[in-house]
């Protein structure tokens, strides 16, 4: 590897499947679903009454006083960031803080804080509104808190590109290192918006599954009976590091982030281009960036959210950009859709698939769509050698990000 190569040296996550990376990965390989019924009183009035809550509530990890000053998306960002930092062995490494950056975004940010504090304002007046409201709701809050905790001084960056946010944060971290502006970047995405208003809004768009009686079977990418995504919450973070910097300190390396492609559709505010043209260009850019061809990529962790249009548009795109040979999976079948955190979590799944030579399954794929003409690891995990794999993330607004990871 050259001095400009970027490697992954740390992983952290808290998800609907587990409170850390290891438990989440075990659940993914076992094909367990993190989706369940929403038991809050407000859920009874909604057409969608299912979701993928965190397996471990952040209040079990962060002390109560601190939790009162954090939006849920900020709290889980701190949890995942500390995990990744410890996993990378950077706690006592003597890293120059002026060579450390943070790149961590959220698709929606502190919406639950905004809505809850508005309820307090209406019910009790302005004096009862929390003085922590603005730092809790501001979209750069998660990145800012992580930057403060780690002492990062090479920049704290926060992007919001809907469901492509986590992947775009990783791409920015990759660029920061290659441009020589940082040696280490803590990158990822966070989201925690299981709240009546976002759910009602998505439901009004008919974007969400209404399979309320079978929550564990509701997220079913590429299946003929799919009827929308399931909202999940969680955070995933990765430590990206310049390869020679990692080698100099003897760091364990999971994989190489070899290429990234970012495009926009210029087509519709919510619908992807039906032929997946923006995704095709992103995948092609990632391949070119890595100096690889489509034949080198044997596995794709697809964006595939379980929506009728999006799932098939991506299939067309993968066939065009990469070919008909890669084995696909959609881990959203188990985690639900983590919006701004999805790309980061699915990057972790892609990296671990490379490390362990196994593709996690797509569950609930009982009756494949007639237009699904590519190979999917359906229902159970598939062992196979994976020298190179791609992770796709697409978002409302026409955002497209493709990340290419390789074995080192």
CSV table of C-alpha atoms in Angstrom, one decimal:
chain,number,residue,atom,x,y,z
A,1,UNK,CA,0.0,0.0,0.0
A,2,UNK,CA,1.1,3.6,-0.7
A,3,UNK,CA,1.3,6.4,1.8
A,4,UNK,CA,-1.9,7.9,0.4
A,5,UNK,CA,-3.9,4.7,0.9
A,6,UNK,CA,-6.8,4.8,3.5
A,7,UNK,CA,-7.5,1.9,5.8
A,8,UNK,CA,-10.1,1.1,8.4
A,9,UNK,CA,-8.6,0.5,11.9
A,10,UNK,CA,-11.6,0.9,14.2
A,11,UNK,CA,-15.4,0.1,14.2
A,12,UNK,CA,-18.2,1.1,16.5
A,13,UNK,CA,-21.9,0.8,16.4
A,14,UNK,CA,-25.1,0.7,18.4
A,15,UNK,CA,-28.1,-0.7,16.4
A,16,UNK,CA,-31.4,-2.5,16.6
A,17,UNK,CA,-29.5,-5.8,16.6
A,18,UNK,CA,-27.0,-5.1,19.4
A,19,UNK,CA,-25.2,-2.5,21.5
A,20,UNK,CA,-21.8,-3.0,19.7
A,21,UNK,CA,-20.3,-4.2,16.4
A,22,UNK,CA,-19.8,-7.8,17.5
A,23,UNK,CA,-23.4,-8.5,18.7
A,24,UNK,CA,-24.7,-6.7,15.6
A,25,UNK,CA,-22.6,-8.8,13.2
A,26,UNK,CA,-23.6,-12.0,15.0
A,27,UNK,CA,-27.2,-11.1,14.6
A,28,UNK,CA,-26.8,-10.2,10.9
A,29,UNK,CA,-25.1,-13.5,10.1
A,30,UNK,CA,-27.9,-15.4,12.1
A,31,UNK,CA,-30.6,-13.6,10.1
A,32,UNK,CA,-32.3,-12.0,13.1
A,33,UNK,CA,-34.6,-9.1,12.7
A,34,UNK,CA,-34.5,-6.0,14.9
A,35,UNK,CA,-37.9,-4.8,13.9
A,36,UNK,CA,-40.8,-5.0,16.4
A,37,UNK,CA,-44.0,-3.3,17.4
A,38,UNK,CA,-44.0,0.3,18.6
A,39,UNK,CA,-45.4,0.2,22.1
A,40,UNK,CA,-45.6,3.9,22.8
A,41,UNK,CA,-49.2,5.3,23.3
A,42,UNK,CA,-48.8,7.7,20.4
A,43,UNK,CA,-48.2,4.8,18.0
A,44,UNK,CA,-51.8,3.6,18.3
A,45,UNK,CA,-53.1,6.4,16.1
A,46,UNK,CA,-50.6,5.9,13.3
A,47,UNK,CA,-51.0,3.8,10.2
A,48,UNK,CA,-47.5,2.5,10.8
A,49,UNK,CA,-47.0,0.9,14.2
A,50,UNK,CA,-43.7,-0.9,13.7
A,51,UNK,CA,-40.0,0.2,13.9
A,52,UNK,CA,-36.5,-0.9,14.8
A,53,UNK,CA,-35.5,0.5,18.1
A,54,UNK,CA,-32.0,0.2,19.6
A,55,UNK,CA,-31.2,-3.1,21.2
A,56,UNK,CA,-29.5,-1.2,24.1
A,57,UNK,CA,-30.9,2.1,25.1
A,58,UNK,CA,-28.3,4.9,25.4
A,59,UNK,CA,-29.4,5.7,28.9
A,60,UNK,CA,-27.9,2.3,30.0
A,61,UNK,CA,-24.5,3.5,28.8
A,62,UNK,CA,-24.4,7.3,29.4
A,63,UNK,CA,-25.1,8.8,32.8
A,64,UNK,CA,-28.4,10.4,33.4
A,65,UNK,CA,-27.2,14.0,33.9
A,66,UNK,CA,-25.3,13.9,30.6
A,67,UNK,CA,-28.2,12.3,28.8
A,68,UNK,CA,-30.4,15.3,29.7
A,69,UNK,CA,-28.1,17.5,27.7
A,70,UNK,CA,-28.0,15.3,24.6
A,71,UNK,CA,-30.4,14.5,21.8
A,72,UNK,CA,-30.7,10.8,21.3
A,73,UNK,CA,-28.8,11.0,18.0
A,74,UNK,CA,-25.9,12.7,19.8
A,75,UNK,CA,-25.9,10.2,22.7
A,76,UNK,CA,-25.6,7.2,20.4
A,77,UNK,CA,-22.9,9.0,18.3
A,78,UNK,CA,-20.8,9.3,21.4
A,79,UNK,CA,-21.3,5.7,22.2
A,80,UNK,CA,-20.3,4.4,18.8
A,81,UNK,CA,-17.4,6.9,18.5
A,82,UNK,CA,-15.9,5.7,21.8
A,83,UNK,CA,-16.2,2.1,20.7
A,84,UNK,CA,-14.5,2.8,17.4
A,85,UNK,CA,-11.8,4.8,19.1
A,86,UNK,CA,-11.0,2.1,21.6
A,87,UNK,CA,-11.2,-0.6,18.9
A,88,UNK,CA,-8.5,1.3,16.9
A,89,UNK,CA,-6.2,1.5,19.9
A,90,UNK,CA,-6.0,5.3,19.7
A,91,UNK,CA,-6.8,6.1,23.3
A,92,UNK,CA,-3.1,6.4,24.4
A,93,UNK,CA,-1.5,6.6,21.0
A,94,UNK,CA,-0.2,10.2,21.3
A,95,UNK,CA,-2.0,11.2,18.1
A,96,UNK,CA,-1.6,14.9,17.3
A,97,UNK,CA,-5.1,16.4,17.7
A,98,UNK,CA,-4.3,18.8,14.8
A,99,UNK,CA,-4.1,15.7,12.6
A,100,UNK,CA,-7.4,14.3,13.8
A,101,UNK,CA,-10.8,15.2,12.1
A,102,UNK,CA,-14.4,14.1,12.6
A,103,UNK,CA,-16.8,13.5,9.7
A,104,UNK,CA,-20.2,12.5,11.0
A,105,UNK,CA,-23.6,13.4,9.8
A,106,UNK,CA,-27.3,12.8,10.3
A,107,UNK,CA,-30.1,12.8,7.8
A,108,UNK,CA,-32.6,14.5,10.1
A,109,UNK,CA,-30.6,15.4,13.3
A,110,UNK,CA,-32.2,16.5,16.5
A,111,UNK,CA,-35.8,16.5,15.3
A,112,UNK,CA,-37.1,14.7,18.4
A,113,UNK,CA,-35.6,17.4,20.6
A,114,UNK,CA,-37.2,20.1,18.5
A,115,UNK,CA,-40.6,18.5,18.5
A,116,UNK,CA,-40.5,17.6,22.3
A,117,UNK,CA,-39.4,21.1,23.3
A,118,UNK,CA,-42.1,22.6,21.1
A,119,UNK,CA,-44.6,20.5,23.0
A,120,UNK,CA,-43.2,21.9,26.3
A,121,UNK,CA,-43.4,25.5,24.9
A,122,UNK,CA,-47.0,25.1,23.9
A,123,UNK,CA,-48.0,23.4,27.2
A,124,UNK,CA,-45.9,25.3,29.8
A,125,UNK,CA,-44.5,28.4,28.2
A,126,UNK,CA,-41.0,29.5,27.2
A,127,UNK,CA,-39.5,29.4,30.7
A,128,UNK,CA,-39.8,25.6,30.7
A,129,UNK,CA,-37.9,25.1,27.5
A,130,UNK,CA,-34.5,23.5,28.1
A,131,UNK,CA,-31.4,25.8,27.9
A,132,UNK,CA,-29.8,22.9,26.0
A,133,UNK,CA,-32.3,22.9,23.2
A,134,UNK,CA,-30.2,24.5,20.5
A,135,UNK,CA,-27.1,22.4,21.0
A,136,UNK,CA,-29.4,19.3,21.1
A,137,UNK,CA,-31.3,20.0,17.9
A,138,UNK,CA,-28.6,21.5,15.7
A,139,UNK,CA,-27.7,19.1,12.9
A,140,UNK,CA,-23.9,19.4,13.6
A,141,UNK,CA,-24.5,18.4,17.2
A,142,UNK,CA,-23.4,14.8,17.0
A,143,UNK,CA,-20.2,15.6,15.1
A,144,UNK,CA,-19.4,18.5,17.5
A,145,UNK,CA,-19.9,16.4,20.6
A,146,UNK,CA,-17.6,13.6,19.2
A,147,UNK,CA,-15.0,16.2,18.2
A,148,UNK,CA,-15.0,17.6,21.7
A,149,UNK,CA,-14.7,14.2,23.3
A,150,UNK,CA,-11.8,13.2,21.1
A,151,UNK,CA,-10.2,16.6,21.0
A,152,UNK,CA,-10.2,16.8,17.2
A,153,UNK,CA,-8.7,19.9,15.8
A,154,UNK,CA,-8.3,19.1,12.1
A,155,UNK,CA,-11.9,19.9,11.5
A,156,UNK,CA,-15.3,18.7,12.6
A,157,UNK,CA,-17.6,18.1,9.6
A,158,UNK,CA,-21.3,17.4,9.5
A,159,UNK,CA,-23.2,16.6,6.3
A,160,UNK,CA,-26.9,15.9,5.7
A,161,UNK,CA,-27.6,14.0,2.5
A,162,UNK,CA,-30.6,12.0,3.7
A,163,UNK,CA,-30.1,8.3,3.5
A,164,UNK,CA,-26.7,8.7,1.9
A,165,UNK,CA,-25.3,10.7,4.8
A,166,UNK,CA,-23.2,8.0,6.6
A,167,UNK,CA,-21.6,7.0,3.3
A,168,UNK,CA,-20.9,10.5,2.3
A,169,UNK,CA,-19.3,11.2,5.7
A,170,UNK,CA,-16.9,8.3,5.0
A,171,UNK,CA,-16.2,9.6,1.6
A,172,UNK,CA,-15.3,13.0,3.0
A,173,UNK,CA,-13.0,11.4,5.6
A,174,UNK,CA,-11.3,9.5,2.8
A,175,UNK,CA,-10.7,12.7,0.9
A,176,UNK,CA,-9.4,14.5,4.0
A,177,UNK,CA,-6.7,11.9,4.5
A,178,UNK,CA,-5.8,11.7,0.8
A,179,UNK,CA,-5.5,15.5,0.6
A,180,UNK,CA,-3.1,15.5,3.5
A,181,UNK,CA,-5.4,17.4,5.9
A,182,UNK,CA,-5.6,14.6,8.5
A,183,UNK,CA,-4.0,11.4,9.4
A,184,UNK,CA,-7.0,10.0,11.2
A,185,UNK,CA,-10.7,10.7,10.7
A,186,UNK,CA,-13.6,9.4,12.9
A,187,UNK,CA,-16.4,9.1,10.3
A,188,UNK,CA,-20.0,7.8,10.3
A,189,UNK,CA,-23.6,8.5,10.6
A,190,UNK,CA,-26.3,8.7,13.3
A,191,UNK,CA,-30.1,8.8,13.4
A,192,UNK,CA,-32.8,8.6,16.1
A,193,UNK,CA,-36.2,9.8,14.8
A,194,UNK,CA,-38.7,7.2,15.8
A,195,UNK,CA,-41.3,9.8,16.6
A,196,UNK,CA,-44.9,10.3,15.5
A,197,UNK,CA,-44.3,13.2,13.1
A,198,UNK,CA,-41.5,11.6,11.0
A,199,UNK,CA,-43.4,8.4,10.9
A,200,UNK,CA,-46.7,10.1,9.9
A,201,UNK,CA,-44.8,12.1,7.2
A,202,UNK,CA,-43.2,9.0,5.7
A,203,UNK,CA,-46.5,7.1,5.9
A,204,UNK,CA,-48.3,9.9,4.1
A,205,UNK,CA,-45.8,9.4,1.3
A,206,UNK,CA,-46.6,5.7,1.3
A,207,UNK,CA,-42.9,5.1,1.7
A,208,UNK,CA,-43.2,2.8,4.8
A,209,UNK,CA,-44.4,-0.7,5.3
A,210,UNK,CA,-47.8,-1.2,7.0
A,211,UNK,CA,-47.2,-4.8,7.8
A,212,UNK,CA,-48.1,-4.1,11.4
A,213,UNK,CA,-49.1,-7.6,12.3
A,214,UNK,CA,-45.8,-9.1,11.2
A,215,UNK,CA,-43.1,-6.6,12.1
A,216,UNK,CA,-40.2,-9.0,11.7
A,217,UNK,CA,-41.3,-9.8,8.2
A,218,UNK,CA,-42.0,-6.2,7.2
A,219,UNK,CA,-38.6,-5.3,5.7
A,220,UNK,CA,-38.4,-7.5,2.6
A,221,UNK,CA,-36.1,-6.0,-0.1
A,222,UNK,CA,-36.7,-7.4,-3.6
A,223,UNK,CA,-39.7,-9.5,-2.5
A,224,UNK,CA,-42.9,-9.2,-4.5
A,225,UNK,CA,-44.8,-8.4,-1.3
A,226,UNK,CA,-42.6,-5.5,-0.2
A,227,UNK,CA,-44.6,-2.4,0.6
A,228,UNK,CA,-42.0,0.1,1.9
A,229,UNK,CA,-39.2,0.5,4.4
A,230,UNK,CA,-39.2,0.1,8.2
A,231,UNK,CA,-37.7,3.0,10.2
A,232,UNK,CA,-34.8,2.1,12.4
A,233,UNK,CA,-32.4,4.0,14.7
A,234,UNK,CA,-28.8,3.7,15.4
A,235,UNK,CA,-25.2,4.9,14.8
A,236,UNK,CA,-22.2,3.5,13.2
A,237,UNK,CA,-18.7,5.0,13.1
A,238,UNK,CA,-15.4,4.0,11.5
A,239,UNK,CA,-11.8,5.1,12.2
A,240,UNK,CA,-10.2,5.9,8.8
A,241,UNK,CA,-6.4,6.2,8.8
A,242,UNK,CA,-3.6,6.9,6.5
A,243,UNK,CA,-2.0,3.5,5.8
A,244,UNK,CA,1.6,4.4,6.7
A,245,UNK,CA,0.4,6.1,9.9
A,246,UNK,CA,-1.5,2.9,10.9
A,247,UNK,CA,1.5,0.7,10.0
A,248,UNK,CA,3.9,2.9,12.0
A,249,UNK,CA,1.9,2.3,15.2
A,250,UNK,CA,1.2,-1.4,14.5
A,251,UNK,CA,-2.5,-1.0,14.1
A,252,UNK,CA,-4.8,-3.8,13.2
A,253,UNK,CA,-6.3,-3.1,9.8
A,254,UNK,CA,-9.8,-4.4,8.8
A,255,UNK,CA,-9.8,-3.4,5.2
A,256,UNK,CA,-8.8,-0.7,2.7
A,257,UNK,CA,-11.2,2.0,1.6
A,258,UNK,CA,-10.1,1.9,-2.0
A,259,UNK,CA,-12.5,4.1,-3.9
A,260,UNK,CA,-15.5,6.4,-3.5
A,261,UNK,CA,-18.0,7.9,-6.0
A,262,UNK,CA,-20.6,10.6,-5.3
A,263,UNK,CA,-23.2,11.8,-7.8
A,264,UNK,CA,-26.6,13.4,-7.9
A,265,UNK,CA,-29.6,12.3,-10.0
A,266,UNK,CA,-31.1,15.7,-11.0
A,267,UNK,CA,-34.3,13.8,-11.4
A,268,UNK,CA,-36.8,13.9,-8.5
A,269,UNK,CA,-36.9,15.0,-4.9
A,270,UNK,CA,-37.8,11.5,-3.6
A,271,UNK,CA,-37.8,9.0,-6.5
A,272,UNK,CA,-34.6,7.6,-7.9
A,273,UNK,CA,-34.0,7.6,-11.6
A,274,UNK,CA,-35.9,4.5,-12.8
A,275,UNK,CA,-32.8,3.2,-14.6
A,276,UNK,CA,-30.5,4.0,-11.7
A,277,UNK,CA,-28.4,6.4,-13.8
A,278,UNK,CA,-27.0,8.4,-10.8
A,279,UNK,CA,-26.2,5.2,-9.0
A,280,UNK,CA,-24.4,3.8,-12.1
A,281,UNK,CA,-22.2,6.9,-12.3
A,282,UNK,CA,-21.4,6.6,-8.5
A,283,UNK,CA,-20.4,3.0,-8.8
A,284,UNK,CA,-18.4,3.6,-11.9
A,285,UNK,CA,-16.6,6.5,-10.2
A,286,UNK,CA,-15.7,4.3,-7.2
A,287,UNK,CA,-14.3,1.6,-9.5
A,288,UNK,CA,-12.2,4.2,-11.4
A,289,UNK,CA,-11.0,5.8,-8.1
A,290,UNK,CA,-9.8,2.4,-6.9
A,291,UNK,CA,-8.3,1.4,-10.2
A,292,UNK,CA,-10.5,-1.7,-10.4
A,293,UNK,CA,-13.0,-3.1,-12.9
A,294,UNK,CA,-16.5,-4.5,-12.2
A,295,UNK,CA,-15.2,-8.0,-12.5
A,296,UNK,CA,-13.1,-7.4,-9.3
A,297,UNK,CA,-16.2,-6.7,-7.2
A,298,UNK,CA,-17.8,-10.0,-6.0
A,299,UNK,CA,-20.2,-8.7,-3.4
A,300,UNK,CA,-22.5,-5.6,-3.1
A,301,UNK,CA,-24.2,-4.5,0.1
A,302,UNK,CA,-27.1,-2.9,-1.7
A,303,UNK,CA,-29.1,0.2,-0.6
A,304,UNK,CA,-32.3,-1.8,-1.2
A,305,UNK,CA,-34.7,-0.4,1.3
A,306,UNK,CA,-37.8,-2.6,0.5
A,307,UNK,CA,-39.5,0.0,-1.7
A,308,UNK,CA,-41.2,-1.1,-5.0
A,309,UNK,CA,-39.3,1.4,-7.2
A,310,UNK,CA,-36.0,1.9,-5.5
A,311,UNK,CA,-35.0,-1.8,-5.2
A,312,UNK,CA,-35.4,-2.5,-8.9
A,313,UNK,CA,-33.7,0.7,-10.0
A,314,UNK,CA,-30.7,-0.3,-8.1
A,315,UNK,CA,-30.7,-3.8,-9.7
A,316,UNK,CA,-30.5,-2.2,-13.1
A,317,UNK,CA,-27.7,0.1,-11.9
A,318,UNK,CA,-25.6,-2.8,-10.5
A,319,UNK,CA,-25.9,-4.8,-13.6
A,320,UNK,CA,-24.9,-1.9,-15.8
A,321,UNK,CA,-22.0,-0.7,-13.6
A,322,UNK,CA,-20.6,-3.9,-12.3
A,323,UNK,CA,-22.1,-6.9,-14.1
A,324,UNK,CA,-24.3,-9.9,-13.3
A,325,UNK,CA,-21.8,-11.8,-11.2
A,326,UNK,CA,-21.7,-10.2,-7.7
A,327,UNK,CA,-23.6,-11.7,-4.8
A,328,UNK,CA,-26.0,-9.1,-3.3
A,329,UNK,CA,-27.5,-8.6,0.1
A,330,UNK,CA,-29.6,-6.0,1.9
A,331,UNK,CA,-28.9,-5.9,5.6
A,332,UNK,CA,-31.9,-3.5,5.9
A,333,UNK,CA,-34.0,-6.6,5.9
A,334,UNK,CA,-32.8,-7.1,9.5
A,335,UNK,CA,-32.0,-3.6,10.8
A,336,UNK,CA,-34.7,-1.6,9.1
A,337,UNK,CA,-33.6,1.7,7.5
A,338,UNK,CA,-31.4,3.8,9.7
A,339,UNK,CA,-31.6,6.8,7.3
A,340,UNK,CA,-28.5,8.9,7.9
A,341,UNK,CA,-26.7,6.1,9.7
A,342,UNK,CA,-27.4,3.4,7.1
A,343,UNK,CA,-24.4,3.9,4.9
A,344,UNK,CA,-22.0,3.7,7.8
A,345,UNK,CA,-23.5,0.6,9.3
A,346,UNK,CA,-23.7,-1.1,5.9
A,347,UNK,CA,-20.0,-0.2,5.3
A,348,UNK,CA,-19.2,-2.0,8.6
A,349,UNK,CA,-21.2,-5.0,7.3
A,350,UNK,CA,-19.3,-4.9,4.0
A,351,UNK,CA,-15.9,-4.7,5.8
A,352,UNK,CA,-16.7,-7.7,8.1
A,353,UNK,CA,-18.0,-9.7,5.1
A,354,UNK,CA,-14.5,-9.2,3.5
A,355,UNK,CA,-12.8,-10.0,6.8
A,356,UNK,CA,-14.8,-13.2,7.5
A,357,UNK,CA,-15.4,-14.3,3.9
A,358,UNK,CA,-19.1,-14.5,4.3
A,359,UNK,CA,-22.1,-12.5,2.9
A,360,UNK,CA,-24.9,-11.8,5.5
A,361,UNK,CA,-28.4,-12.9,4.3
A,362,UNK,CA,-31.3,-10.9,3.0
A,363,UNK,CA,-34.2,-12.3,5.1
A,364,UNK,CA,-37.9,-12.3,4.1
A,365,UNK,CA,-37.0,-12.7,0.4
A,366,UNK,CA,-39.6,-15.5,0.0
A,367,UNK,CA,-40.9,-14.6,-3.5
A,368,UNK,CA,-38.4,-12.6,-5.5
A,369,UNK,CA,-39.5,-9.8,-7.8
A,370,UNK,CA,-39.6,-10.9,-11.5
A,371,UNK,CA,-37.0,-8.2,-12.3
A,372,UNK,CA,-34.5,-9.4,-9.7
A,373,UNK,CA,-32.1,-11.1,-12.1
A,374,UNK,CA,-29.0,-10.9,-9.9
A,375,UNK,CA,-27.7,-13.4,-7.3
A,376,UNK,CA,-28.8,-12.6,-3.7
A,377,UNK,CA,-27.8,-14.3,-0.5
A,378,UNK,CA,-31.4,-15.0,0.4
A,379,UNK,CA,-32.5,-16.2,3.8
A,380,UNK,CA,-29.1,-17.5,5.0
A,381,UNK,CA,-25.5,-16.3,5.0
A,382,UNK,CA,-23.3,-17.4,2.2
A,383,UNK,CA,-19.6,-18.2,2.7
A,384,UNK,CA,-17.3,-17.0,-0.1
A,385,UNK,CA,-14.0,-15.3,-0.7
A,386,UNK,CA,-14.4,-11.5,-1.0
A,387,UNK,CA,-11.3,-9.6,-2.1
A,388,UNK,CA,-13.4,-6.5,-3.1
A,389,UNK,CA,-16.9,-5.4,-2.2
A,390,UNK,CA,-19.1,-2.3,-2.8
A,391,UNK,CA,-21.6,-0.6,-0.5
A,392,UNK,CA,-24.3,1.6,-2.1
A,393,UNK,CA,-26.2,4.4,-0.4
A,394,UNK,CA,-28.9,6.6,-2.0
A,395,UNK,CA,-31.0,9.3,-0.5
A,396,UNK,CA,-33.9,11.7,-1.0
A,397,UNK,CA,-32.8,14.6,-3.1
A,398,UNK,CA,-31.0,12.3,-5.6
A,399,UNK,CA,-27.9,11.7,-3.5
A,400,UNK,CA,-25.8,8.7,-4.6
A,401,UNK,CA,-22.7,7.3,-2.9
A,402,UNK,CA,-20.7,4.2,-3.7
A,403,UNK,CA,-17.9,3.0,-1.5
A,404,UNK,CA,-15.4,0.3,-2.5
A,405,UNK,CA,-13.6,-1.7,0.1
A,406,UNK,CA,-10.8,-4.3,-0.5
A,407,UNK,CA,-8.9,-6.8,1.5
A,408,UNK,CA,-5.4,-5.8,2.7
